[in-house]
Coordinates of C-alpha atoms in Angstrom, one line a residue:
M1281 CA 1.3 -9.2 9.3
R1282 CA 4.6 -9.2 9.5
L1283 CA 7.1 -7.3 10.7
T1284 CA 10.9 -7.2 9.4
L1285 CA 14.1 -5.9 8.8
L1286 CA 12.4 -2.4 7.5
C1287 CA 14.9 -1.3 4.7
T1288 CA 17.7 -2.7 2.5
A1289 CA 21.2 -1.7 0.4
L1290 CA 19.8 -3.6 -2.5
P1291 CA 22.7 -2.7 -5.3
L1292 CA 21.1 -1.3 -9.0
T1293 CA 22.4 -4.0 -10.5
L1294 CA 20.0 -6.0 -8.8
M1295 CA 17.6 -3.6 -9.1
L1296 CA 17.4 -3.5 -12.5
A1297 CA 17.4 -7.2 -12.9
A1298 CA 14.2 -8.1 -12.0
C1299 CA 12.3 -4.4 -13.7
D1300 CA 13.7 -6.5 -16.9
N1301 CA 13.5 -10.2 -15.3
Q1302 CA 10.0 -11.2 -13.8
P1303 CA 10.7 -14.1 -11.3
D1304 CA 9.7 -17.4 -11.6
A1305 CA 7.7 -18.1 -8.3
P1306 CA 3.6 -18.1 -8.8
S1307 CA 2.1 -14.6 -7.8
D1308 CA 0.4 -14.6 -5.6
E1309 CA -3.2 -14.0 -8.0
P1310 CA -3.2 -16.3 -10.1
T1311 CA -2.9 -15.6 -13.7
A1312 CA -6.2 -15.9 -15.7
A1313 CA -6.2 -15.2 -19.2
A1314 CA -9.7 -13.5 -18.7
E1315 CA -8.3 -11.3 -15.9
Q1316 CA -5.5 -10.0 -17.9
E1317 CA -7.8 -8.9 -20.1
Q1318 CA -10.6 -7.4 -17.7
G1319 CA -7.9 -6.0 -16.5
A1320 CA -8.8 -5.8 -12.7
D1321 CA -10.6 -8.3 -10.5
E1322 CA -14.6 -9.2 -9.8
M1323 CA -14.1 -7.1 -6.1
A1324 CA -13.7 -3.6 -8.2
S1325 CA -15.1 -0.1 -7.1
R1326 CA -18.2 0.4 -9.0
D1327 CA -18.4 4.2 -8.7
P1328 CA -21.6 5.7 -9.2
A1329 CA -22.3 9.1 -11.7
P1330 CA -22.2 12.6 -9.9
G1331 CA -25.0 13.0 -7.9
E1332 CA -26.3 9.4 -8.6
K1333 CA -26.8 6.5 -6.0
A1334 CA -24.7 4.1 -5.4
D1335 CA -25.3 0.1 -5.3
V1336 CA -23.4 -1.2 -2.9
G1337 CA -25.7 -4.2 -2.0
T1338 CA -27.1 -4.2 0.9
A1339 CA -26.7 -1.7 3.6
D1340 CA -24.2 -0.7 6.2
A1341 CA -25.0 -1.1 9.8
E1342 CA -23.2 2.0 10.7
Q1343 CA -22.6 5.1 8.8
R1344 CA -19.1 5.5 9.4
P1345 CA -18.1 9.2 8.7
L1346 CA -14.3 8.7 9.2
M1347 CA -13.7 5.8 7.3
Q1348 CA -15.8 7.4 4.5
A1349 CA -13.8 9.8 4.9
Q1350 CA -10.5 7.9 4.7
V1351 CA -12.2 6.3 1.0
V1352 CA -12.5 9.4 -0.5
L1353 CA -9.1 11.0 0.2
E1354 CA -7.8 7.7 -1.4
R1355 CA -9.5 7.3 -3.7
M1356 CA -7.5 11.5 -4.9
G1357 CA -4.4 10.1 -3.9
F1358 CA -4.3 11.0 -0.2
G1359 CA -3.2 7.6 1.4
P1360 CA -4.4 7.4 5.0
G1361 CA -2.7 4.1 5.7
I1362 CA -4.5 1.6 7.1
I1363 CA -8.4 2.2 6.0
D1364 CA -10.3 1.5 9.9
G1365 CA -12.3 3.9 9.9
N1366 CA -9.4 5.4 12.8
R1367 CA -8.3 9.3 13.8
S1368 CA -4.5 8.5 12.5
A1369 CA -1.0 10.4 12.2
S1370 CA -1.6 9.2 9.3
L1371 CA -5.5 10.5 8.2
V1372 CA -4.6 13.6 9.6
N1373 CA -2.0 14.2 6.6
A1374 CA -4.3 12.7 3.9
L1375 CA -6.6 15.6 5.7
K1376 CA -4.0 18.2 5.3
G1377 CA -2.7 17.0 1.8
F1378 CA -6.0 17.1 0.7
Q1379 CA -6.4 20.8 2.1
E1380 CA -3.5 21.9 0.8
S1381 CA -4.2 21.2 -3.4
R1382 CA -7.8 23.0 -2.4
D1383 CA -5.4 26.0 -0.8
L1384 CA -8.1 25.8 2.1
P1385 CA -6.4 26.4 5.8
V1386 CA -3.0 23.7 6.3
T1387 CA -5.5 22.1 10.1
G1388 CA -5.8 18.2 9.1
E1389 CA -8.4 18.2 10.9
L1390 CA -12.2 17.4 9.7
D1391 CA -13.7 21.6 9.6
P1392 CA -16.6 23.2 7.7
A1393 CA -14.3 24.4 5.1
T1394 CA -13.1 20.4 3.9
R1395 CA -16.4 18.8 4.5
E1396 CA -18.3 21.0 2.2
A1397 CA -14.5 20.6 -0.3
L1398 CA -15.3 16.3 0.5
A1399 CA -19.4 16.5 -0.3
Q1400 CA -19.1 16.6 -3.7
W1401 CA -18.5 12.9 -3.5
N1402 CA -20.5 12.0 -0.7
N1403 CA -22.8 9.0 -3.1
I1404 CA -18.8 7.1 -1.8
P1405 CA -19.6 5.4 0.8
A1406 CA -18.1 4.1 2.9
T1407 CA -18.2 0.4 2.8
R1408 CA -19.5 -2.2 0.3
I1409 CA -19.7 -6.2 0.0
V1410 CA -18.3 -7.7 -2.6
T1411 CA -18.0 -11.6 -3.1
V1412 CA -14.1 -13.2 -2.8
P1413 CA -13.1 -14.4 -6.0
E1414 CA -13.3 -18.9 -6.7
S1415 CA -10.1 -18.0 -8.0
W1416 CA -8.9 -16.9 -5.3
G1417 CA -8.4 -20.6 -4.0
Q1418 CA -6.6 -21.7 -6.0
T1419 CA -3.7 -19.4 -3.7
Q1420 CA -1.3 -20.9 -1.6
F1421 CA -1.2 -19.7 2.0
T1422 CA 2.8 -19.8 3.1
A1423 CA 4.3 -19.6 6.7
V1424 CA 7.5 -17.1 6.7
P1425 CA 10.0 -18.2 8.9
E1426 CA 12.2 -15.4 10.7
G1427 CA 15.1 -16.2 10.0
M1428 CA 17.0 -15.3 6.5
A1429 CA 18.5 -18.1 5.8
E1430 CA 15.4 -20.3 6.1
Q1431 CA 13.9 -17.9 3.8
A1432 CA 15.7 -17.6 0.9
Q1433 CA 14.8 -21.2 0.9
M1434 CA 10.8 -20.3 0.3
T1435 CA 10.0 -20.2 -4.0
R1436 CA 8.2 -17.2 -3.4
L1437 CA 7.5 -14.9 0.6
G1438 CA 3.6 -14.3 -0.2
Y1439 CA 0.9 -13.6 2.3
E1440 CA 0.5 -16.4 5.4
S1441 CA -4.0 -16.1 5.0
M1442 CA -6.3 -15.6 2.9
A1443 CA -7.3 -13.1 5.5
E1444 CA -3.6 -11.2 5.5
K1445 CA -4.8 -11.2 1.5
L1446 CA -7.6 -9.7 1.4
A1447 CA -6.8 -6.8 3.7
E1448 CA -4.0 -6.1 1.2
R1449 CA -6.8 -5.8 -1.0
F1450 CA -8.2 -3.6 0.7
H1451 CA -5.8 -0.9 2.6
T1452 CA -7.0 -2.3 6.4
T1453 CA -6.5 -5.1 7.6
P1454 CA -7.4 -8.7 8.9
A1455 CA -9.6 -7.2 12.5
V1456 CA -11.2 -4.5 10.0
L1457 CA -12.1 -7.0 7.9
A1458 CA -13.6 -9.0 11.3
Q1459 CA -15.3 -5.7 12.5
L1460 CA -17.3 -5.3 9.6
N1461 CA -18.0 -9.1 9.2
P1462 CA -19.2 -10.1 12.6
G1463 CA -19.6 -14.0 12.2
G1464 CA -18.2 -14.4 8.8
R1465 CA -21.2 -12.6 7.4
P1466 CA -21.8 -9.0 6.2
A1467 CA -22.9 -5.9 9.1
G1468 CA -26.1 -4.8 8.5
V1469 CA -27.1 -8.2 6.8
Q1470 CA -29.7 -10.0 7.6
G1471 CA -28.9 -12.7 10.0
A1472 CA -25.7 -11.2 11.1
S1473 CA -24.1 -10.7 14.6
T1474 CA -24.1 -8.2 16.7
P1475 CA -21.0 -8.7 19.1
T1476 CA -20.4 -6.6 21.7
A1477 CA -17.2 -5.8 21.5
T1478 CA -14.5 -6.0 18.6
P1479 CA -14.2 -9.3 16.7
S1480 CA -10.4 -10.4 17.1
S1481 CA -9.1 -11.3 12.6
T1482 CA -8.8 -15.2 14.2
A1483 CA -12.5 -15.5 14.9
V1484 CA -13.5 -14.4 10.9
Q1485 CA -12.4 -17.8 8.2
F1486 CA -12.7 -16.0 4.7
A1487 CA -13.2 -18.5 1.7
P1488 CA -13.3 -18.4 -2.2
G1489 CA -17.2 -17.7 -2.9
Q1490 CA -17.6 -15.7 0.6
Q1491 CA -19.6 -12.5 0.7
L1492 CA -17.5 -10.0 2.5
R1493 CA -17.9 -5.9 4.1
V1494 CA -15.2 -4.2 3.1
P1495 CA -14.1 -0.8 2.0
N1496 CA -15.3 0.8 -0.4
I1497 CA -11.5 1.3 -1.2
G1498 CA -11.5 2.4 -5.8
A1499 CA -9.0 4.8 -7.8
D1500 CA -8.4 0.6 -9.0
A1501 CA -8.9 0.3 -13.0
I1502 CA -6.3 -1.2 -14.6
E1503 CA -5.9 -1.1 -18.0
P1504 CA -3.9 -3.9 -18.8
A1505 CA -2.3 -2.7 -22.0
S1506 CA -0.3 -0.3 -20.0
V1507 CA 1.3 -2.9 -18.1
D1508 CA 3.8 -5.5 -19.6
N1509 CA 4.7 -6.9 -16.7
K1510 CA 1.5 -9.7 -16.7
D1511 CA 3.5 -10.0 -12.3
W1512 CA 2.9 -6.3 -11.8
L1513 CA -0.2 -6.2 -13.2
D1514 CA -0.9 -9.0 -11.1
T1515 CA 0.4 -6.8 -7.7
L1516 CA -1.0 -3.8 -9.2
R1517 CA -4.8 -6.1 -9.3
S1518 CA -4.4 -8.4 -6.0
L1519 CA -4.0 -5.4 -3.9
G1520 CA -6.9 -3.0 -6.0
V1521 CA -3.8 0.1 -7.2
G1522 CA -5.1 1.0 -10.8
T1523 CA -3.2 2.0 -13.8
K1524 CA -3.9 5.9 -14.1
Q1525 CA -2.4 7.9 -11.7
P1526 CA -0.6 11.3 -11.9
E1527 CA 3.0 12.2 -12.9
V1528 CA 5.7 13.8 -10.7
A1529 CA 8.0 15.8 -11.5
R1530 CA 9.6 16.3 -7.7
I1531 CA 9.0 14.6 -4.3
V1532 CA 8.9 15.6 -0.9
V1533 CA 10.0 14.2 2.0
D1534 CA 9.8 14.9 5.9
E1535 CA 11.4 13.6 8.4
S1536 CA 10.4 15.6 11.3
E1537 CA 5.7 15.0 10.0
G1538 CA 6.3 11.8 8.2
W1539 CA 5.5 12.7 4.9
L1540 CA 5.9 12.1 0.9
K1541 CA 3.6 14.7 -0.7
G1542 CA 4.5 14.6 -4.6
Y1543 CA 4.1 17.0 -7.8
D1544 CA 3.7 17.3 -10.9
G1545 CA 5.2 19.7 -14.0
D1546 CA 3.4 22.7 -13.0
D1547 CA 4.3 22.3 -8.7
R1548 CA 0.4 21.3 -7.8
L1549 CA 0.5 18.9 -5.4
V1550 CA -1.1 15.6 -7.1
A1551 CA -0.4 13.3 -4.4
M1552 CA 0.9 13.0 -0.4
F1553 CA 0.9 9.2 2.3
T1554 CA 2.8 8.9 5.2
V1555 CA 6.2 7.1 4.9
T1556 CA 8.6 6.1 7.7
T1557 CA 12.5 7.1 7.5
G1558 CA 15.2 6.9 8.9
S1559 CA 16.8 5.9 13.3
E1560 CA 18.8 7.8 14.7
H1561 CA 21.4 5.1 13.9
D1562 CA 20.1 4.8 10.0
P1563 CA 19.1 9.0 9.4
L1564 CA 17.2 9.6 6.4
P1565 CA 19.9 11.1 4.1
I1566 CA 19.1 14.2 4.0
G1567 CA 19.3 16.8 0.0
D1568 CA 18.9 16.0 -3.2
W1569 CA 18.7 12.9 -5.0
Q1570 CA 16.9 11.6 -8.4
V1571 CA 15.2 8.6 -8.7
K1572 CA 16.8 5.9 -10.8
G1573 CA 15.1 3.3 -11.3
V1574 CA 12.0 1.3 -10.5
A1575 CA 12.7 -2.7 -9.5
Y1576 CA 8.9 -4.4 -9.1
N1577 CA 8.7 -7.3 -7.0
P1578 CA 12.3 -7.4 -6.7
P1579 CA 13.7 -10.0 -4.6
F1580 CA 16.2 -8.2 -1.9
A1581 CA 20.2 -9.3 -0.9
F1582 CA 20.4 -9.3 2.2
D1583 CA 23.9 -8.5 3.5
P1584 CA 24.4 -8.1 7.2
E1585 CA 26.7 -5.3 7.5
L1586 CA 24.8 -2.8 6.0
F1587 CA 23.4 -3.2 8.9
W1588 CA 24.1 -2.3 12.3
D1589 CA 21.7 -4.6 14.5
V1590 CA 22.3 -8.8 12.9
P1591 CA 26.2 -9.3 13.7
D1592 CA 28.8 -9.5 10.8
S1593 CA 29.0 -13.4 11.8
E1594 CA 25.5 -13.7 9.8
Q1595 CA 25.8 -15.9 5.2
K1596 CA 24.4 -13.4 2.8
Q1597 CA 21.2 -14.1 1.4
R1598 CA 19.2 -13.2 -1.7
L1599 CA 15.7 -13.6 -0.2
P1600 CA 12.6 -14.0 -3.0
P1601 CA 10.3 -11.6 -3.9
G1602 CA 6.5 -11.0 -2.7
P1603 CA 4.5 -8.7 -0.4
N1604 CA 6.1 -10.1 3.1
G1605 CA 9.2 -9.5 1.8
P1606 CA 11.2 -7.1 2.7
V1607 CA 10.5 -4.6 0.7
G1608 CA 7.2 -5.8 -0.3
V1609 CA 6.1 -4.9 -3.9
V1610 CA 8.2 -2.2 -5.1
W1611 CA 11.8 -1.3 -4.9
I1612 CA 12.0 2.6 -6.0
D1613 CA 16.0 3.1 -6.7
L1614 CA 17.6 6.6 -5.7
T1615 CA 21.2 8.6 -6.6
K1616 CA 22.0 7.7 -3.5
E1617 CA 24.2 4.5 -3.1
H1618 CA 22.2 2.0 -1.0
Y1619 CA 18.6 4.4 -0.5
G1620 CA 15.2 3.7 -1.3
I1621 CA 11.9 3.3 -1.6
H1622 CA 9.7 1.4 -1.1
G1623 CA 7.3 -1.2 0.4
T1624 CA 6.4 -3.0 3.2
P1625 CA 5.6 -6.2 4.9
A1626 CA 3.9 -4.4 7.9
P1627 CA 1.5 -1.5 6.9
E1628 CA 0.4 -1.0 10.8
A1629 CA 3.6 -0.4 11.4
I1630 CA 3.4 2.7 9.0
G1631 CA 4.6 6.0 10.8
R1632 CA 4.6 4.1 14.3
S1633 CA 7.8 2.5 13.8
E1634 CA 11.9 3.1 12.7
S1635 CA 13.5 2.5 9.6
H1636 CA 17.0 1.0 8.7
G1637 CA 17.0 4.6 6.5
C1638 CA 15.4 4.3 4.0
V1639 CA 11.7 6.0 3.5
R1640 CA 9.2 3.3 3.6
L1641 CA 5.3 2.9 3.1
T1642 CA 2.5 0.4 2.7
N1643 CA 2.8 -2.1 -0.5
W1644 CA -0.6 0.5 -2.2
D1645 CA 1.1 3.1 -1.5
A1646 CA 4.6 2.3 -2.6
A1647 CA 3.2 0.3 -5.5
R1648 CA 1.7 3.9 -6.2
L1649 CA 4.0 5.3 -6.3
A1650 CA 6.1 4.2 -8.3
Q1651 CA 3.5 4.8 -11.5
M1652 CA 4.5 8.0 -11.2
V1653 CA 7.4 8.6 -11.2
S1654 CA 9.5 8.4 -14.0
G1655 CA 13.9 8.6 -14.9
S1656 CA 13.6 12.3 -14.3
T1657 CA 11.7 12.4 -10.9
K1658 CA 13.5 15.1 -8.4
V1659 CA 13.5 13.7 -5.0
V1660 CA 14.6 16.4 -2.2
F1661 CA 14.4 14.7 1.3
R1662 CA 14.5 17.3 4.6
R1663 CA 14.4 17.2 8.2

């Protein structure tokens, strides 16, 4: 996935325009009447009832305990970032959030108390097998140029490949999908290869109608009637993000810890995500703010005067919307001028790099958070 400028100064007038108007460019997910009726796409999770065994097709070739913990934590609102089966800072944050919400010792470890608390979801496997929808064959994949002037000439900053689109849908990376599908066949399926080394993402080709093993993300049920903006509905579907989300009355972002916490009206922790915040040149604006509004699939107002590392001789540009745009799929505008909470075209960089002062999340976490907030949500930035 792409790296580009990592924050913006999006004027409120542009943000509001993006809220009210849908872009003329085609969505990354073809809009079909049948899909509009059913909500989530045909790759949505089908979770078993408590105590029942999940039907996920052929069993996986491995147990993948860390990936199983990741998919369960994410379903509960404690985002572990990239679902990859590895221990990371994002997984540690997710565990800490879950532990805090359950009044457990906050260790960031899969310790015995945490394992016991998570045990009721042991029937949620780490992976499942899906079939890539035939409708994905209608999606056009186009390379996104590096230059802002060249990007401004495009109609949409969409996904560059099927692998990238699938990775965002299942909150992972093309490399992890390649690992789960050696030789292009789901791990555990008869005839699937067993490589001695981790396969590269370029070694596996993905196509409509293909069966794939994917991280078993859930919380992706969509109620179409609850979303007026059909382009945003397509975005939620393509990201595997459901419409049932808790309401958040207060957000706290901790710069030193690199996380964002969401609390409900009773001050209970209901969501936690790893974020990337400011830098030495563009520090996070410490203080108390508030959500002003949300822009879904916003265009991007590029002004070189607002970026310390861009020559002022560069021309202002208006970039089209899309998941590979500088702010990803959503912009949550704040009362601090020029600052917001937003997505990113580079999910693998969350928690590992700096931003231009704003708060950055993966596209799927940003889309989830956007449905939790309202104009009354308070925002606290602290060190």
